[in-house]
């Protein structure tokens, strides 16, 4: 038995032991509240915007681990400063805050720290919901803990930086509220197929860029919330420059043409890379951002939305079968709320959440982690072409079908960082080194993404939660 096989057995045992230890301590996965939806109505929309840098004084004063590719790589220089932007949206009496940050991800544990810090603000502003979407840049700081030096049991997070980050997220939310104005809200979309590349068969993509646009009545600067599905990983694993990756060029290009407040969130990015424009990675990054910006500027199908917002947040327990991720939580390399669980291989779950938002008839899901497009939009292949040689009957329904809306918009890596979500008939693990090394299917296709997923049940549980949400908001 080789080292990886020994490691796979060991981390599985540690995960099982962790679940048992929680039970012995009396920790229980108590039933989670199922609230009624919140509805915000008014005569007109009120919105505000703010942006802040989320950078330490110097990236060279200490070791900062770069997130998104291999472990143990440090940030050496700054190409462009990372920022966090916030948008308040509501009416004259209440509303919601949405934050978009240039970070790889943020665990639900830390999201809730930000929410707790905003309790007084939420009471004063009658803020009904605070949500944090992460751009998932692969050229920023490790804000989850995965990319340090695991062999030394060292988290990749720097606590001083995390304190600064969480403080800035709080500040930018409050400032966005203070900058609010009355105006109109529109939604439009455009297809940008050249800005996506799916390296993992089967090739299933959704190339729609969605733009939610707030236009103030006083003619001042518009605010655009842009959503598109492609990993901000264009600079590659050899990069040591701190950067927001292509979202930097997206925002810059829009502002070079039209002064605009721009927020960016990713949609379903599982297995989806930016467009294959050229071999030079910095140049490819620039072209990706410029391509998306020009597409956003060309949108001509905007339609006005009525000022009515319906929202519902549902917490749930996500079974954890990935022994390596369970180990990282056990040694506090990453933060989580863990509970014993009767589902899955390890008897372990983490608490996370999904939020449903409807603005007029525009339906949005805020999803943790990185779902594959087929999880959201459908299109998984039948048995003769699937990795497992099993048909689509073993897959849960696509989220667009659960919601009943082919135009469903998803903000992913939002309010938690739970890894990839793969449909069951394409989910393959290494036979002897599950979650340690990537498996290969009968077509000799590699299955890396499963090693960074919570496990086989992830898709099933997400669909169950969304079905429950929809039963209460319809």
Short mmCIF file of C-alpha atoms in Angstrom, two decimals:
data_model
loop_
_atom_site.label_atom_id
_atom_site.label_comp_id
_atom_site.label_asym_id
_atom_site.label_seq_id
_atom_site.Cartn_x
_atom_site.Cartn_y
_atom_site.Cartn_z
CA UNK A 1 0.00 0.00 0.00
CA UNK A 2 1.43 3.38 -1.08
CA UNK A 3 1.45 6.65 0.82
CA UNK A 4 -1.71 8.00 -0.82
CA UNK A 5 -3.65 4.82 -0.04
CA UNK A 6 -2.53 5.02 3.59
CA UNK A 7 -3.49 8.71 3.69
CA UNK A 8 -6.94 8.00 2.24
CA UNK A 9 -7.62 5.34 4.87
CA UNK A 10 -6.30 7.59 7.65
CA UNK A 11 -8.32 10.68 6.77
CA UNK A 12 -11.47 8.57 6.46
CA UNK A 13 -10.92 7.15 9.93
CA UNK A 14 -10.27 10.63 11.33
CA UNK A 15 -13.49 11.87 9.76
CA UNK A 16 -15.54 9.01 11.22
CA UNK A 17 -13.91 9.55 14.61
CA UNK A 18 -14.75 13.26 14.43
CA UNK A 19 -18.45 12.48 13.92
CA UNK A 20 -18.41 10.01 16.80
CA UNK A 21 -16.64 12.50 19.06
CA UNK A 22 -19.32 15.11 18.36
CA UNK A 23 -22.01 12.59 19.32
CA UNK A 24 -20.21 11.77 22.56
CA UNK A 25 -20.06 15.47 23.38
CA UNK A 26 -23.81 15.64 22.98
CA UNK A 27 -23.72 17.73 19.82
CA UNK A 28 -26.95 17.24 17.86
CA UNK A 29 -28.07 18.36 14.44
CA UNK A 30 -31.23 19.97 15.73
CA UNK A 31 -34.05 20.67 13.25
CA UNK A 32 -33.40 24.01 11.57
CA UNK A 33 -36.07 26.73 11.43
CA UNK A 34 -38.25 26.96 8.34
CA UNK A 35 -39.29 30.57 8.15
CA UNK A 36 -41.93 32.16 5.97
CA UNK A 37 -40.67 34.28 3.07
CA UNK A 38 -39.99 37.98 3.62
CA UNK A 39 -41.58 40.42 1.16
CA UNK A 40 -40.35 43.97 0.57
CA UNK A 41 -42.65 46.24 -1.46
CA UNK A 42 -42.60 49.92 -2.27
CA UNK A 43 -43.42 52.63 -4.77
CA UNK A 44 -39.90 52.61 -6.19
CA UNK A 45 -36.50 51.01 -5.72
CA UNK A 46 -33.89 52.52 -3.45
CA UNK A 47 -30.27 51.46 -3.96
CA UNK A 48 -26.80 52.42 -2.80
CA UNK A 49 -23.27 51.36 -3.71
CA UNK A 50 -19.85 51.41 -2.06
CA UNK A 51 -16.45 49.87 -2.76
CA UNK A 52 -13.38 49.38 -0.56
CA UNK A 53 -9.95 47.87 -1.03
CA UNK A 54 -9.37 44.67 0.91
CA UNK A 55 -5.57 44.75 0.90
CA UNK A 56 -3.00 44.56 3.71
CA UNK A 57 -0.42 47.36 3.97
CA UNK A 58 2.16 45.22 2.16
CA UNK A 59 2.06 41.76 0.61
CA UNK A 60 5.78 41.26 1.32
CA UNK A 61 5.84 42.07 5.05
CA UNK A 62 4.88 38.45 5.80
CA UNK A 63 3.96 35.26 3.96
CA UNK A 64 0.53 35.37 2.41
CA UNK A 65 -0.55 32.14 0.75
CA UNK A 66 -2.12 32.49 -2.68
CA UNK A 67 -5.40 30.60 -3.08
CA UNK A 68 -6.87 28.49 -5.83
CA UNK A 69 -4.16 26.24 -7.24
CA UNK A 70 -1.53 24.21 -5.39
CA UNK A 71 -0.72 24.51 -1.68
CA UNK A 72 2.20 26.47 -0.27
CA UNK A 73 2.55 29.23 -2.88
CA UNK A 74 3.09 32.80 -1.72
CA UNK A 75 1.96 36.16 -3.08
CA UNK A 76 5.03 38.13 -4.22
CA UNK A 77 3.65 41.24 -5.95
CA UNK A 78 0.42 43.14 -6.63
CA UNK A 79 -0.94 43.42 -10.15
CA UNK A 80 -4.20 45.06 -9.07
CA UNK A 81 -5.68 45.64 -5.61
CA UNK A 82 -8.52 43.41 -4.47
CA UNK A 83 -11.79 45.12 -3.61
CA UNK A 84 -15.15 44.44 -2.02
CA UNK A 85 -18.26 46.14 -3.39
CA UNK A 86 -21.68 46.33 -1.77
CA UNK A 87 -25.15 47.11 -3.10
CA UNK A 88 -28.15 48.05 -0.98
CA UNK A 89 -31.45 47.25 -2.67
CA UNK A 90 -34.89 47.83 -1.26
CA UNK A 91 -37.45 50.58 -0.81
CA UNK A 92 -37.62 53.57 1.47
CA UNK A 93 -38.23 51.47 4.57
CA UNK A 94 -36.25 48.23 4.26
CA UNK A 95 -33.94 46.31 1.98
CA UNK A 96 -31.09 43.85 1.57
CA UNK A 97 -27.31 44.10 1.27
CA UNK A 98 -25.35 42.15 -1.32
CA UNK A 99 -21.54 42.16 -1.13
CA UNK A 100 -19.25 40.96 -3.92
CA UNK A 101 -15.60 40.44 -2.93
CA UNK A 102 -12.42 39.58 -4.83
CA UNK A 103 -11.67 36.49 -2.76
CA UNK A 104 -11.53 32.73 -3.38
CA UNK A 105 -14.35 32.10 -0.92
CA UNK A 106 -15.54 32.62 2.61
CA UNK A 107 -16.92 29.93 4.90
CA UNK A 108 -20.41 30.28 6.33
CA UNK A 109 -18.76 30.57 9.73
CA UNK A 110 -17.03 33.82 8.72
CA UNK A 111 -20.06 35.07 6.78
CA UNK A 112 -22.00 34.85 10.02
CA UNK A 113 -19.26 36.81 11.84
CA UNK A 114 -19.86 39.65 9.37
CA UNK A 115 -23.61 39.38 9.87
CA UNK A 116 -23.20 39.47 13.65
CA UNK A 117 -21.06 42.61 13.35
CA UNK A 118 -23.90 44.22 11.36
CA UNK A 119 -26.73 43.42 13.79
CA UNK A 120 -27.10 47.00 15.03
CA UNK A 121 -26.95 48.30 11.47
CA UNK A 122 -29.58 45.77 10.30
CA UNK A 123 -31.92 46.81 13.08
CA UNK A 124 -31.48 50.51 12.31
CA UNK A 125 -31.72 50.12 8.51
CA UNK A 126 -34.39 47.39 8.65
CA UNK A 127 -32.03 45.24 6.58
CA UNK A 128 -33.66 41.87 5.96
CA UNK A 129 -30.68 39.98 4.52
CA UNK A 130 -26.88 40.24 4.25
CA UNK A 131 -25.21 38.08 1.60
CA UNK A 132 -21.61 37.75 0.46
CA UNK A 133 -20.66 36.51 -3.01
CA UNK A 134 -17.02 35.67 -3.70
CA UNK A 135 -15.57 36.15 -7.19
CA UNK A 136 -13.43 33.03 -6.60
CA UNK A 137 -10.25 34.65 -7.91
CA UNK A 138 -7.34 32.20 -7.98
CA UNK A 139 -4.85 35.02 -7.53
CA UNK A 140 -5.87 36.37 -4.13
CA UNK A 141 -5.31 35.57 -0.47
CA UNK A 142 -6.26 32.25 1.05
CA UNK A 143 -9.40 33.20 2.97
CA UNK A 144 -10.60 29.62 3.50
CA UNK A 145 -7.49 27.82 4.79
CA UNK A 146 -6.94 25.17 2.11
CA UNK A 147 -3.79 26.57 0.51
CA UNK A 148 -1.25 26.82 3.32
CA UNK A 149 1.11 23.99 4.24
CA UNK A 150 -1.17 21.11 5.17
CA UNK A 151 1.76 18.75 5.71
CA UNK A 152 2.71 21.06 8.60
CA UNK A 153 -0.96 21.26 9.66
CA UNK A 154 -0.74 24.97 8.81
CA UNK A 155 -3.81 26.87 7.62
CA UNK A 156 -3.40 29.23 4.70
CA UNK A 157 -5.36 31.96 6.46
CA UNK A 158 -3.60 34.89 8.09
CA UNK A 159 -5.68 35.98 11.06
CA UNK A 160 -4.61 39.63 10.87
CA UNK A 161 -5.69 39.76 7.24
CA UNK A 162 -8.95 37.96 8.00
CA UNK A 163 -9.74 40.54 10.70
CA UNK A 164 -9.08 43.35 8.22
CA UNK A 165 -11.20 41.64 5.55
CA UNK A 166 -14.21 41.06 7.78
CA UNK A 167 -14.03 44.65 9.06
CA UNK A 168 -13.95 46.01 5.49
CA UNK A 169 -16.94 43.85 4.53
CA UNK A 170 -18.85 45.37 7.42
CA UNK A 171 -17.82 48.90 6.48
CA UNK A 172 -18.66 48.59 2.80
CA UNK A 173 -22.16 47.31 3.63
CA UNK A 174 -22.90 50.29 5.86
CA UNK A 175 -21.48 52.76 3.35
CA UNK A 176 -23.62 51.31 0.54
CA UNK A 177 -26.72 51.91 2.64
CA UNK A 178 -25.64 55.48 3.38
CA UNK A 179 -25.28 56.16 -0.37
CA UNK A 180 -28.80 55.06 -1.29
CA UNK A 181 -30.93 56.85 -3.88
CA UNK A 182 -34.28 56.29 -5.56
CA UNK A 183 -34.35 54.88 -9.05
CA UNK A 184 -35.38 52.13 -11.42
CA UNK A 185 -34.09 48.56 -11.73
CA UNK A 186 -33.64 46.63 -14.96
CA UNK A 187 -32.43 43.19 -15.96
CA UNK A 188 -30.92 42.20 -19.28
CA UNK A 189 -28.70 39.45 -20.66
CA UNK A 190 -26.46 38.49 -23.54
CA UNK A 191 -24.78 35.31 -24.76
CA UNK A 192 -20.95 35.26 -24.61
CA UNK A 193 -19.92 31.74 -25.75
CA UNK A 194 -16.34 32.73 -26.58
CA UNK A 195 -15.71 33.52 -22.89
CA UNK A 196 -16.09 29.92 -21.68
CA UNK A 197 -14.10 26.70 -22.01
CA UNK A 198 -15.19 23.36 -20.54
CA UNK A 199 -12.16 21.08 -20.19
CA UNK A 200 -14.12 18.23 -18.63
CA UNK A 201 -16.40 16.12 -20.77
CA UNK A 202 -19.31 16.11 -21.20
CA UNK A 203 -19.19 19.72 -22.38
CA UNK A 204 -22.22 21.45 -20.88
CA UNK A 205 -22.21 25.23 -20.70
CA UNK A 206 -24.54 28.15 -20.03
CA UNK A 207 -23.00 31.21 -21.67
CA UNK A 208 -25.49 33.85 -20.50
CA UNK A 209 -24.16 37.02 -18.92
CA UNK A 210 -26.84 38.66 -16.77
CA UNK A 211 -26.80 42.35 -15.86
CA UNK A 212 -28.98 43.77 -13.09
CA UNK A 213 -28.86 47.54 -13.57
CA UNK A 214 -29.94 50.27 -11.15
CA UNK A 215 -30.49 53.70 -12.70
CA UNK A 216 -30.82 56.57 -10.16
CA UNK A 217 -33.60 59.09 -10.80
CA UNK A 218 -31.12 61.98 -10.35
CA UNK A 219 -29.01 60.84 -13.31
CA UNK A 220 -25.98 59.95 -11.19
CA UNK A 221 -23.79 56.87 -11.62
CA UNK A 222 -25.53 53.61 -12.47
CA UNK A 223 -24.84 50.38 -10.55
CA UNK A 224 -24.44 47.11 -12.47
CA UNK A 225 -24.45 43.68 -10.85
CA UNK A 226 -22.96 41.31 -13.43
CA UNK A 227 -23.20 37.52 -13.26
CA UNK A 228 -21.32 35.05 -15.49
CA UNK A 229 -20.03 31.49 -15.28
CA UNK A 230 -16.26 31.15 -15.75
CA UNK A 231 -13.53 30.50 -13.21
CA UNK A 232 -11.34 33.54 -12.45
CA UNK A 233 -8.28 31.27 -12.72
CA UNK A 234 -6.84 32.65 -15.95
CA UNK A 235 -3.46 33.67 -14.56
CA UNK A 236 -2.68 30.03 -13.78
CA UNK A 237 -0.88 28.05 -11.11
CA UNK A 238 2.55 29.58 -11.74
CA UNK A 239 1.29 33.10 -11.02
CA UNK A 240 2.44 34.84 -7.82
CA UNK A 241 0.86 38.24 -8.46
CA UNK A 242 -2.10 39.33 -6.36
CA UNK A 243 -5.00 40.03 -8.71
CA UNK A 244 -8.77 39.93 -9.06
CA UNK A 245 -8.04 38.09 -12.33
CA UNK A 246 -10.40 38.88 -15.23
CA UNK A 247 -13.03 40.71 -13.08
CA UNK A 248 -10.43 43.49 -12.73
CA UNK A 249 -10.36 43.97 -16.50
CA UNK A 250 -14.15 43.62 -16.68
CA UNK A 251 -14.66 46.52 -14.29
CA UNK A 252 -11.84 48.63 -15.79
CA UNK A 253 -13.08 48.23 -19.37
CA UNK A 254 -16.65 49.17 -18.47
CA UNK A 255 -15.42 52.26 -16.62
CA UNK A 256 -13.13 53.26 -19.47
CA UNK A 257 -16.30 53.52 -21.58
CA UNK A 258 -18.92 54.60 -19.08
CA UNK A 259 -18.42 55.55 -15.43
CA UNK A 260 -20.30 52.77 -13.65
CA UNK A 261 -20.45 51.09 -10.26
CA UNK A 262 -19.75 47.41 -11.06
CA UNK A 263 -20.21 44.33 -8.90
CA UNK A 264 -19.38 40.85 -10.21
CA UNK A 265 -20.51 37.39 -9.14
CA UNK A 266 -19.93 33.97 -10.68
CA UNK A 267 -22.71 31.61 -11.70
CA UNK A 268 -22.26 27.85 -12.22
CA UNK A 269 -18.47 27.50 -12.64
CA UNK A 270 -17.89 23.79 -11.99
CA UNK A 271 -15.40 22.68 -14.64
CA UNK A 272 -15.79 25.96 -16.58
CA UNK A 273 -12.68 27.99 -17.44
CA UNK A 274 -12.44 31.36 -19.23
CA UNK A 275 -12.23 31.47 -23.01
CA UNK A 276 -9.20 30.01 -24.76
CA UNK A 277 -8.14 33.27 -26.38
CA UNK A 278 -4.37 32.77 -26.41
CA UNK A 279 -1.47 30.99 -24.66
CA UNK A 280 -0.16 34.07 -22.84
CA UNK A 281 -1.98 33.96 -19.50
CA UNK A 282 -1.88 37.64 -18.51
CA UNK A 283 -3.04 38.55 -22.02
CA UNK A 284 -5.76 35.92 -21.91
CA UNK A 285 -6.92 37.37 -18.58
CA UNK A 286 -7.16 40.84 -20.08
CA UNK A 287 -9.05 39.65 -23.15
CA UNK A 288 -11.50 37.66 -21.01
CA UNK A 289 -12.38 40.69 -18.91
CA UNK A 290 -12.61 43.01 -21.90
CA UNK A 291 -14.79 40.53 -23.82
CA UNK A 292 -17.29 40.29 -20.96
CA UNK A 293 -17.25 44.05 -20.42
CA UNK A 294 -17.98 44.79 -24.08
CA UNK A 295 -20.81 42.24 -24.00
CA UNK A 296 -22.30 43.86 -20.90
CA UNK A 297 -22.12 47.27 -22.59
CA UNK A 298 -23.95 45.88 -25.63
CA UNK A 299 -26.98 44.50 -23.76
CA UNK A 300 -30.10 45.88 -25.45
CA UNK A 301 -32.90 43.72 -24.03
CA UNK A 302 -33.26 45.39 -20.61
CA UNK A 303 -36.68 45.19 -19.02
CA UNK A 304 -37.81 47.13 -16.00
CA UNK A 305 -38.53 45.27 -12.76
CA UNK A 306 -41.30 46.19 -10.35
CA UNK A 307 -40.18 47.15 -6.80
CA UNK A 308 -41.09 43.92 -5.04
CA UNK A 309 -38.52 41.60 -3.42
CA UNK A 310 -39.29 38.18 -1.96
CA UNK A 311 -36.56 36.36 -0.08
CA UNK A 312 -36.11 33.22 1.95
CA UNK A 313 -32.93 31.86 3.51
CA UNK A 314 -32.79 28.20 4.50
CA UNK A 315 -30.02 26.71 6.62
CA UNK A 316 -29.32 23.00 6.12
CA UNK A 317 -26.89 20.22 6.97
CA UNK A 318 -24.61 19.15 4.12
CA UNK A 319 -23.17 15.61 4.56
CA UNK A 320 -19.37 15.47 4.35
CA UNK A 321 -17.87 12.35 2.79
CA UNK A 322 -14.55 13.96 1.89
CA UNK A 323 -12.17 12.83 4.62
CA UNK A 324 -9.48 15.36 3.64
CA UNK A 325 -11.85 18.32 3.97
CA UNK A 326 -13.13 16.87 7.24
CA UNK A 327 -9.53 16.68 8.49
CA UNK A 328 -8.90 20.33 7.59
CA UNK A 329 -11.96 21.33 9.60
CA UNK A 330 -10.89 19.09 12.50
CA UNK A 331 -7.46 20.75 12.76
CA UNK A 332 -9.08 24.19 12.34
CA UNK A 333 -7.29 24.88 9.06
CA UNK A 334 -10.70 26.11 7.89
CA UNK A 335 -13.73 27.23 9.88
CA UNK A 336 -17.01 25.31 9.97
CA UNK A 337 -20.01 24.37 12.07
CA UNK A 338 -19.86 20.55 12.24
CA UNK A 339 -22.53 18.15 13.38
CA UNK A 340 -23.05 14.38 13.48
CA UNK A 341 -25.10 13.14 10.55
CA UNK A 342 -27.02 9.97 9.66
CA UNK A 343 -26.36 10.38 5.93
CA UNK A 344 -23.12 9.77 4.09
CA UNK A 345 -19.92 7.84 4.63
CA UNK A 346 -18.40 9.64 7.63
CA UNK A 347 -21.45 10.40 9.75
CA UNK A 348 -20.47 14.06 9.60
CA UNK A 349 -22.12 17.21 8.24
CA UNK A 350 -21.51 20.94 8.14
CA UNK A 351 -24.19 23.58 8.46
CA UNK A 352 -24.58 25.82 5.44
CA UNK A 353 -27.36 27.66 3.62
CA UNK A 354 -29.19 28.55 0.40
CA UNK A 355 -31.09 31.80 -0.18
CA UNK A 356 -33.88 32.39 -2.69
CA UNK A 357 -34.49 35.93 -3.97
CA UNK A 358 -37.23 37.04 -6.36
CA UNK A 359 -37.19 40.61 -7.67
CA UNK A 360 -40.50 41.05 -9.48
CA UNK A 361 -40.32 37.89 -11.64
CA UNK A 362 -36.50 37.60 -11.70
CA UNK A 363 -35.60 34.48 -9.67
CA UNK A 364 -32.17 34.13 -8.09
CA UNK A 365 -30.59 31.37 -6.00
CA UNK A 366 -27.59 32.08 -3.78
CA UNK A 367 -25.69 28.79 -3.69
CA UNK A 368 -22.65 27.69 -1.67
CA UNK A 369 -19.70 26.28 -3.57
CA UNK A 370 -19.20 25.58 -7.27
CA UNK A 371 -21.97 23.61 -8.96
CA UNK A 372 -21.46 22.22 -12.45
CA UNK A 373 -23.73 23.76 -15.11
CA UNK A 374 -25.72 20.52 -15.47
CA UNK A 375 -26.65 20.74 -11.78
CA UNK A 376 -28.33 24.07 -12.45
CA UNK A 377 -29.41 23.95 -16.08
CA UNK A 378 -29.63 20.22 -16.87
CA UNK A 379 -28.14 18.44 -19.85
CA UNK A 380 -26.31 15.58 -18.12
CA UNK A 381 -25.51 12.75 -20.54
CA UNK A 382 -27.17 9.33 -20.69
CA UNK A 383 -25.60 6.03 -19.59
CA UNK A 384 -23.62 5.28 -22.77
CA UNK A 385 -21.59 8.49 -22.35
CA UNK A 386 -21.66 9.00 -18.58
CA UNK A 387 -18.67 8.38 -16.31
CA UNK A 388 -20.56 5.86 -14.18
CA UNK A 389 -22.32 4.14 -17.11
CA UNK A 390 -25.54 5.06 -15.33
CA UNK A 391 -28.36 7.11 -16.77
CA UNK A 392 -29.78 10.47 -15.78
CA UNK A 393 -32.50 8.75 -13.76
CA UNK A 394 -30.08 8.64 -10.81
CA UNK A 395 -29.61 12.43 -10.96
CA UNK A 396 -31.84 14.87 -9.09
CA UNK A 397 -33.78 17.31 -11.28
CA UNK A 398 -31.94 20.37 -12.53
CA UNK A 399 -32.47 23.48 -10.42
CA UNK A 400 -34.13 25.34 -13.31
CA UNK A 401 -36.79 22.62 -13.28
CA UNK A 402 -37.18 22.70 -9.50
CA UNK A 403 -37.66 26.47 -9.59
CA UNK A 404 -39.69 26.26 -12.79
CA UNK A 405 -37.71 28.95 -14.54
CA UNK A 406 -35.33 28.45 -17.47
CA UNK A 407 -34.04 31.99 -16.85
CA UNK A 408 -33.05 31.25 -13.26
CA UNK A 409 -29.95 33.20 -12.18
CA UNK A 410 -27.52 31.65 -9.70
CA UNK A 411 -24.91 33.43 -7.60
CA UNK A 412 -22.43 30.74 -6.59
CA UNK A 413 -19.60 30.68 -4.02
CA UNK A 414 -22.08 32.74 -2.01
CA UNK A 415 -22.39 32.67 1.79
CA UNK A 416 -20.16 29.58 1.95
CA UNK A 417 -17.31 27.76 0.22
CA UNK A 418 -18.32 24.09 0.01
CA UNK A 419 -16.40 22.94 -3.06
CA UNK A 420 -17.72 21.39 -6.25
CA UNK A 421 -21.17 19.93 -6.82
CA UNK A 422 -21.20 17.16 -9.46
CA UNK A 423 -24.25 15.26 -10.77
CA UNK A 424 -24.28 11.64 -9.48
CA UNK A 425 -24.00 9.92 -12.87
CA UNK A 426 -20.73 11.77 -13.53
CA UNK A 427 -19.29 11.39 -10.01
CA UNK A 428 -16.21 9.13 -9.90
CA UNK A 429 -13.67 8.62 -7.11
CA UNK A 430 -10.24 6.96 -7.19
CA UNK A 431 -10.78 3.34 -6.19
CA UNK A 432 -8.04 3.22 -3.55
CA UNK A 433 -7.31 6.91 -2.91
CA UNK A 434 -10.73 8.61 -2.74
CA UNK A 435 -10.56 12.39 -2.25
CA UNK A 436 -6.74 12.19 -2.21
CA UNK A 437 -6.05 11.55 -5.89
CA UNK A 438 -8.29 12.07 -8.92
CA UNK A 439 -10.08 9.08 -10.38
CA UNK A 440 -10.40 8.18 -14.06
CA UNK A 441 -13.51 6.81 -15.71
CA UNK A 442 -13.95 4.17 -18.42
CA UNK A 443 -13.21 6.83 -21.08
CA UNK A 444 -9.92 7.67 -19.30
CA UNK A 445 -11.30 11.10 -18.37
CA UNK A 446 -9.87 12.57 -15.18
CA UNK A 447 -12.18 13.42 -12.28
CA UNK A 448 -10.27 16.00 -10.29
CA UNK A 449 -13.30 17.97 -9.12
CA UNK A 450 -14.65 15.22 -6.88
CA UNK A 451 -11.52 15.50 -4.72
CA UNK A 452 -12.65 19.05 -3.85
CA UNK A 453 -16.30 18.25 -3.23
CA UNK A 454 -18.11 17.42 -0.01
CA UNK A 455 -19.19 14.16 -1.63
CA UNK A 456 -21.67 12.22 -3.71
CA UNK A 457 -24.75 13.48 -1.85
CA UNK A 458 -24.12 17.20 -2.41
CA UNK A 459 -26.34 17.55 -5.51
CA UNK A 460 -29.17 15.54 -3.96
CA UNK A 461 -29.23 17.57 -0.75
CA UNK A 462 -29.11 20.94 -2.54
CA UNK A 463 -32.11 19.95 -4.64
CA UNK A 464 -34.01 18.82 -1.55
CA UNK A 465 -33.42 22.21 0.08
CA UNK A 466 -34.47 24.16 -3.02
CA UNK A 467 -37.61 22.02 -3.39
CA UNK A 468 -38.48 22.85 0.21
CA UNK A 469 -37.85 26.56 -0.40
CA UNK A 470 -40.03 26.61 -3.49
CA UNK A 471 -42.90 24.95 -1.61
CA UNK A 472 -42.96 28.03 0.62
CA UNK A 473 -42.38 30.87 -1.85
CA UNK A 474 -44.71 29.86 -4.68
#
